[in-house]
Amino acid sequence: MNQGKTKEQDSGVELEFDLGDPPQKVWRAVTIPELRERWLPKEALADPHAITVTPGQEVRYKLRDDNPPFLESTVTFTITPNATGGTCLRIVHELTDARFDGMARAPANSNSPPLMLAA
């Protein structure tokens, strides 16, 4: 496996890896439950079945935190062949819980009005 690239988003993380294994082998690793459980345990899945599947190309699973507030997210695996006969694996993990949309996303340095503390 070569170095991966990481890109942070507002509601998730995007990772990209250039792997030496062929796409068919990587596809099996992300879709066959016995293989997938080695790195994505079934306890993390909200549903053991994929939400969407484009055979050989993309699979998406729904996850749920095991601690309160039990937020839900999705993880999408996209597989494309690379120039060397290996695989480009793109993983996007996004927080999709509707409760997240209502949360304030203001940065710490948002220059919002200061709050007065009670004495």
PDB file of N, CA and C in Angstrom, residues 36-97:
ATOM      1  N   ARG A  36     -14.737  -7.899   5.523  1.00  0.00           N
ATOM      2  CA  ARG A  36     -14.991  -6.518   5.934  1.00  0.00           C
ATOM      3  C   ARG A  36     -14.884  -6.352   7.453  1.00  0.00           C
ATOM      4  N   GLU A  37     -15.292  -7.371   8.201  1.00  0.00           N
ATOM      5  CA  GLU A  37     -15.289  -7.274   9.661  1.00  0.00           C
ATOM      6  C   GLU A  37     -13.900  -7.142  10.259  1.00  0.00           C
ATOM      7  N   ARG A  38     -12.875  -7.493   9.518  1.00  0.00           N
ATOM      8  CA  ARG A  38     -11.513  -7.361  10.040  1.00  0.00           C
ATOM      9  C   ARG A  38     -11.151  -5.911  10.308  1.00  0.00           C
ATOM     10  N   TRP A  39     -11.756  -5.002   9.575  1.00  0.00           N
ATOM     11  CA  TRP A  39     -11.438  -3.587   9.768  1.00  0.00           C
ATOM     12  C   TRP A  39     -12.664  -2.707   9.949  1.00  0.00           C
ATOM     13  N   LEU A  40     -13.848  -3.213   9.670  1.00  0.00           N
ATOM     14  CA  LEU A  40     -15.098  -2.488   9.893  1.00  0.00           C
ATOM     15  C   LEU A  40     -16.058  -3.426  10.612  1.00  0.00           C
ATOM     16  N   PRO A  41     -16.003  -3.447  11.965  1.00  0.00           N
ATOM     17  CA  PRO A  41     -16.800  -4.411  12.728  1.00  0.00           C
ATOM     18  C   PRO A  41     -18.301  -4.220  12.544  1.00  0.00           C
ATOM     19  N   LYS A  42     -19.016  -5.338  12.585  1.00  0.00           N
ATOM     20  CA  LYS A  42     -20.468  -5.282  12.390  1.00  0.00           C
ATOM     21  C   LYS A  42     -21.150  -4.447  13.460  1.00  0.00           C
ATOM     22  N   GLU A  43     -20.538  -4.310  14.641  1.00  0.00           N
ATOM     23  CA  GLU A  43     -21.128  -3.490  15.709  1.00  0.00           C
ATOM     24  C   GLU A  43     -21.195  -2.020  15.315  1.00  0.00           C
ATOM     25  N   ALA A  44     -20.324  -1.581  14.419  1.00  0.00           N
ATOM     26  CA  ALA A  44     -20.320  -0.186  13.975  1.00  0.00           C
ATOM     27  C   ALA A  44     -21.383   0.081  12.914  1.00  0.00           C
ATOM     28  N   LEU A  45     -21.883  -0.964  12.289  1.00  0.00           N
ATOM     29  CA  LEU A  45     -22.857  -0.811  11.220  1.00  0.00           C
ATOM     30  C   LEU A  45     -24.268  -0.657  11.774  1.00  0.00           C
ATOM     31  N   ALA A  46     -25.001   0.312  11.239  1.00  0.00           N
ATOM     32  CA  ALA A  46     -26.410   0.462  11.608  1.00  0.00           C
ATOM     33  C   ALA A  46     -27.234  -0.624  10.933  1.00  0.00           C
ATOM     34  N   ASP A  47     -26.742  -1.094   9.794  1.00  0.00           N
ATOM     35  CA  ASP A  47     -27.403  -2.149   9.027  1.00  0.00           C
ATOM     36  C   ASP A  47     -26.296  -2.980   8.379  1.00  0.00           C
ATOM     37  N   PRO A  48     -26.332  -4.303   8.504  1.00  0.00           N
ATOM     38  CA  PRO A  48     -25.253  -5.118   7.938  1.00  0.00           C
ATOM     39  C   PRO A  48     -25.218  -5.125   6.416  1.00  0.00           C
ATOM     40  N   HIS A  49     -26.290  -4.658   5.789  1.00  0.00           N
ATOM     41  CA  HIS A  49     -26.354  -4.631   4.337  1.00  0.00           C
ATOM     42  C   HIS A  49     -25.981  -3.245   3.821  1.00  0.00           C
ATOM     43  N   ALA A  50     -25.389  -3.199   2.653  1.00  0.00           N
ATOM     44  CA  ALA A  50     -25.007  -1.925   2.044  1.00  0.00           C
ATOM     45  C   ALA A  50     -26.248  -1.112   1.688  1.00  0.00           C
ATOM     46  N   ILE A  51     -26.126   0.199   1.785  1.00  0.00           N
ATOM     47  CA  ILE A  51     -27.216   1.105   1.400  1.00  0.00           C
ATOM     48  C   ILE A  51     -27.328   1.137  -0.122  1.00  0.00           C
ATOM     49  N   THR A  52     -26.171   1.320  -0.776  1.00  0.00           N
ATOM     50  CA  THR A  52     -26.125   1.320  -2.233  1.00  0.00           C
ATOM     51  C   THR A  52     -24.913   0.524  -2.696  1.00  0.00           C
ATOM     52  N   VAL A  53     -25.061  -0.097  -3.855  1.00  0.00           N
ATOM     53  CA  VAL A  53     -23.966  -0.878  -4.427  1.00  0.00           C
ATOM     54  C   VAL A  53     -23.947  -0.666  -5.939  1.00  0.00           C
ATOM     55  N   THR A  54     -22.787  -0.306  -6.451  1.00  0.00           N
ATOM     56  CA  THR A  54     -22.519  -0.338  -7.882  1.00  0.00           C
ATOM     57  C   THR A  54     -21.449  -1.404  -8.020  1.00  0.00           C
ATOM     58  N   PRO A  55     -21.827  -2.614  -8.425  1.00  0.00           N
ATOM     59  CA  PRO A  55     -20.903  -3.750  -8.400  1.00  0.00           C
ATOM     60  C   PRO A  55     -19.525  -3.454  -9.010  1.00  0.00           C
ATOM     61  N   GLY A  56     -18.508  -3.781  -8.212  1.00  0.00           N
ATOM     62  CA  GLY A  56     -17.133  -3.609  -8.639  1.00  0.00           C
ATOM     63  C   GLY A  56     -16.607  -2.194  -8.587  1.00  0.00           C
ATOM     64  N   GLN A  57     -17.485  -1.219  -8.248  1.00  0.00           N
ATOM     65  CA  GLN A  57     -17.063   0.182  -8.279  1.00  0.00           C
ATOM     66  C   GLN A  57     -17.267   0.934  -6.972  1.00  0.00           C
ATOM     67  N   GLU A  58     -18.468   0.804  -6.387  1.00  0.00           N
ATOM     68  CA  GLU A  58     -18.760   1.615  -5.198  1.00  0.00           C
ATOM     69  C   GLU A  58     -19.748   0.899  -4.289  1.00  0.00           C
ATOM     70  N   VAL A  59     -19.503   1.020  -2.980  1.00  0.00           N
ATOM     71  CA  VAL A  59     -20.415   0.469  -1.982  1.00  0.00           C
ATOM     72  C   VAL A  59     -20.497   1.465  -0.825  1.00  0.00           C
ATOM     73  N   ARG A  60     -21.713   1.610  -0.269  1.00  0.00           N
ATOM     74  CA  ARG A  60     -21.941   2.571   0.824  1.00  0.00           C
ATOM     75  C   ARG A  60     -22.645   1.857   1.966  1.00  0.00           C
ATOM     76  N   TYR A  61     -22.130   2.084   3.183  1.00  0.00           N
ATOM     77  CA  TYR A  61     -22.703   1.497   4.393  1.00  0.00           C
ATOM     78  C   TYR A  61     -23.150   2.600   5.344  1.00  0.00           C
ATOM     79  N   LYS A  62     -24.154   2.289   6.146  1.00  0.00           N
ATOM     80  CA  LYS A  62     -24.633   3.201   7.177  1.00  0.00           C
ATOM     81  C   LYS A  62     -24.028   2.767   8.514  1.00  0.00           C
ATOM     82  N   LEU A  63     -23.426   3.719   9.224  1.00  0.00           N
ATOM     83  CA  LEU A  63     -22.811   3.453  10.524  1.00  0.00           C
ATOM     84  C   LEU A  63     -23.584   4.176  11.616  1.00  0.00           C
ATOM     85  N   ARG A  64     -23.437   3.698  12.847  1.00  0.00           N
ATOM     86  CA  ARG A  64     -24.049   4.364  14.010  1.00  0.00           C
ATOM     87  C   ARG A  64     -23.070   4.287  15.167  1.00  0.00           C
ATOM     88  N   ASP A  65     -22.837   5.436  15.816  1.00  0.00           N
ATOM     89  CA  ASP A  65     -21.967   5.460  16.994  1.00  0.00           C
ATOM     90  C   ASP A  65     -22.536   4.555  18.070  1.00  0.00           C
ATOM     91  N   ASP A  66     -21.643   3.945  18.855  1.00  0.00           N
ATOM     92  CA  ASP A  66     -22.119   3.085  19.938  1.00  0.00           C
ATOM     93  C   ASP A  66     -22.238   3.830  21.258  1.00  0.00           C
ATOM     94  N   ASN A  67     -21.974   5.142  21.246  1.00  0.00           N
ATOM     95  CA  ASN A  67     -22.114   5.979  22.436  1.00  0.00           C
ATOM     96  C   ASN A  67     -23.089   7.116  22.144  1.00  0.00           C
ATOM     97  N   PRO A  68     -23.808   7.590  23.183  1.00  0.00           N
ATOM     98  CA  PRO A  68     -24.724   8.716  22.975  1.00  0.00           C
ATOM     99  C   PRO A  68     -23.964   9.906  22.409  1.00  0.00           C
ATOM    100  N   PRO A  69     -24.550  10.635  21.530  1.00  0.00           N
ATOM    101  CA  PRO A  69     -25.930  10.662  21.076  1.00  0.00           C
ATOM    102  C   PRO A  69     -26.238   9.713  19.909  1.00  0.00           C
ATOM    103  N   PHE A  70     -25.409   8.700  19.659  1.00  0.00           N
ATOM    104  CA  PHE A  70     -25.639   7.675  18.642  1.00  0.00           C
ATOM    105  C   PHE A  70     -25.843   8.281  17.242  1.00  0.00           C
ATOM    106  N   LEU A  71     -24.945   9.170  16.855  1.00  0.00           N
ATOM    107  CA  LEU A  71     -25.038   9.814  15.548  1.00  0.00           C
ATOM    108  C   LEU A  71     -24.820   8.799  14.429  1.00  0.00           C
ATOM    109  N   GLU A  72     -25.496   9.030  13.309  1.00  0.00           N
ATOM    110  CA  GLU A  72     -25.365   8.148  12.159  1.00  0.00           C
ATOM    111  C   GLU A  72     -24.513   8.809  11.082  1.00  0.00           C
ATOM    112  N   SER A  73     -23.819   7.966  10.337  1.00  0.00           N
ATOM    113  CA  SER A  73     -22.957   8.443   9.265  1.00  0.00           C
ATOM    114  C   SER A  73     -22.952   7.415   8.150  1.00  0.00           C
ATOM    115  N   THR A  74     -22.322   7.772   7.047  1.00  0.00           N
ATOM    116  CA  THR A  74     -22.151   6.813   5.963  1.00  0.00           C
ATOM    117  C   THR A  74     -20.674   6.744   5.609  1.00  0.00           C
ATOM    118  N   VAL A  75     -20.263   5.585   5.158  1.00  0.00           N
ATOM    119  CA  VAL A  75     -18.912   5.413   4.643  1.00  0.00           C
ATOM    120  C   VAL A  75     -19.064   4.836   3.235  1.00  0.00           C
ATOM    121  N   THR A  76     -18.394   5.489   2.287  1.00  0.00           N
ATOM    122  CA  THR A  76     -18.475   5.093   0.884  1.00  0.00           C
ATOM    123  C   THR A  76     -17.096   4.673   0.410  1.00  0.00           C
ATOM    124  N   PHE A  77     -17.022   3.496  -0.198  1.00  0.00           N
ATOM    125  CA  PHE A  77     -15.779   2.981  -0.761  1.00  0.00           C
ATOM    126  C   PHE A  77     -15.911   3.015  -2.275  1.00  0.00           C
ATOM    127  N   THR A  78     -15.014   3.726  -2.935  1.00  0.00           N
ATOM    128  CA  THR A  78     -15.005   3.799  -4.385  1.00  0.00           C
ATOM    129  C   THR A  78     -13.712   3.170  -4.882  1.00  0.00           C
ATOM    130  N   ILE A  79     -13.846   2.245  -5.803  1.00  0.00           N
ATOM    131  CA  ILE A  79     -12.709   1.469  -6.303  1.00  0.00           C
ATOM    132  C   ILE A  79     -12.538   1.738  -7.795  1.00  0.00           C
ATOM    133  N   THR A  80     -11.332   2.150  -8.168  1.00  0.00           N
ATOM    134  CA  THR A  80     -11.010   2.346  -9.584  1.00  0.00           C
ATOM    135  C   THR A  80      -9.637   1.752  -9.863  1.00  0.00           C
ATOM    136  N   PRO A  81      -9.464   1.164 -11.042  1.00  0.00           N
ATOM    137  CA  PRO A  81      -8.151   0.620 -11.394  1.00  0.00           C
ATOM    138  C   PRO A  81      -7.146   1.766 -11.562  1.00  0.00           C
ATOM    139  N   ASN A  82      -5.901   1.510 -11.181  1.00  0.00           N
ATOM    140  CA  ASN A  82      -4.868   2.523 -11.410  1.00  0.00           C
ATOM    141  C   ASN A  82      -3.987   2.099 -12.585  1.00  0.00           C
ATOM    142  N   ALA A  83      -3.044   2.916 -12.957  1.00  0.00           N
ATOM    143  CA  ALA A  83      -2.211   2.683 -14.146  1.00  0.00           C
ATOM    144  C   ALA A  83      -1.275   1.485 -14.011  1.00  0.00           C
ATOM    145  N   THR A  84      -0.994   1.046 -12.783  1.00  0.00           N
ATOM    146  CA  THR A  84      -0.040  -0.055 -12.568  1.00  0.00           C
ATOM    147  C   THR A  84      -0.710  -1.413 -12.395  1.00  0.00           C
ATOM    148  N   GLY A  85      -2.020  -1.487 -12.589  1.00  0.00           N
ATOM    149  CA  GLY A  85      -2.741  -2.747 -12.413  1.00  0.00           C
ATOM    150  C   GLY A  85      -3.272  -2.928 -11.010  1.00  0.00           C
ATOM    151  N   GLY A  86      -3.010  -1.964 -10.159  1.00  0.00           N
ATOM    152  CA  GLY A  86      -3.518  -1.991  -8.789  1.00  0.00           C
ATOM    153  C   GLY A  86      -4.849  -1.257  -8.691  1.00  0.00           C
ATOM    154  N   THR A  87      -5.094  -0.705  -7.515  1.00  0.00           N
ATOM    155  CA  THR A  87      -6.384  -0.085  -7.235  1.00  0.00           C
ATOM    156  C   THR A  87      -6.224   1.253  -6.549  1.00  0.00           C
ATOM    157  N   CYS A  88      -7.041   2.200  -6.957  1.00  0.00           N
ATOM    158  CA  CYS A  88      -7.176   3.457  -6.227  1.00  0.00           C
ATOM    159  C   CYS A  88      -8.425   3.278  -5.367  1.00  0.00           C
ATOM    160  N   LEU A  89      -8.259   3.299  -4.039  1.00  0.00           N
ATOM    161  CA  LEU A  89      -9.368   3.138  -3.103  1.00  0.00           C
ATOM    162  C   LEU A  89      -9.644   4.494  -2.461  1.00  0.00           C
ATOM    163  N   ARG A  90     -10.849   4.982  -2.668  1.00  0.00           N
ATOM    164  CA  ARG A  90     -11.271   6.254  -2.079  1.00  0.00           C
ATOM    165  C   ARG A  90     -12.318   5.942  -1.022  1.00  0.00           C
ATOM    166  N   ILE A  91     -12.084   6.449   0.198  1.00  0.00           N
ATOM    167  CA  ILE A  91     -12.999   6.230   1.316  1.00  0.00           C
ATOM    168  C   ILE A  91     -13.508   7.590   1.775  1.00  0.00           C
ATOM    169  N   VAL A  92     -14.821   7.757   1.780  1.00  0.00           N
ATOM    170  CA  VAL A  92     -15.424   9.001   2.256  1.00  0.00           C
ATOM    171  C   VAL A  92     -16.342   8.650   3.418  1.00  0.00           C
ATOM    172  N   HIS A  93     -16.026   9.199   4.587  1.00  0.00           N
ATOM    173  CA  HIS A  93     -16.836   8.981   5.787  1.00  0.00           C
ATOM    174  C   HIS A  93     -17.502  10.313   6.118  1.00  0.00           C
ATOM    175  N   GLU A  94     -18.838  10.338   6.035  1.00  0.00           N
ATOM    176  CA  GLU A  94     -19.583  11.570   6.246  1.00  0.00           C
ATOM    177  C   GLU A  94     -20.604  11.415   7.365  1.00  0.00           C
ATOM    178  N   LEU A  95     -20.690  12.438   8.204  1.00  0.00           N
ATOM    179  CA  LEU A  95     -21.716  12.481   9.238  1.00  0.00           C
ATOM    180  C   LEU A  95     -23.005  12.925   8.565  1.00  0.00           C
ATOM    181  N   THR A  96     -23.988  12.041   8.524  1.00  0.00           N
ATOM    182  CA  THR A  96     -25.232  12.318   7.804  1.00  0.00           C
ATOM    183  C   THR A  96     -26.437  12.449   8.714  1.00  0.00           C
ATOM    184  N   ASP A  97     -26.242  12.323  10.007  1.00  0.00           N
ATOM    185  CA  ASP A  97     -27.352  12.381  10.952  1.00  0.00           C
ATOM    186  C   ASP A  97     -28.050  13.734  10.840  1.00  0.00           C
TER     187      ASP A  97
END
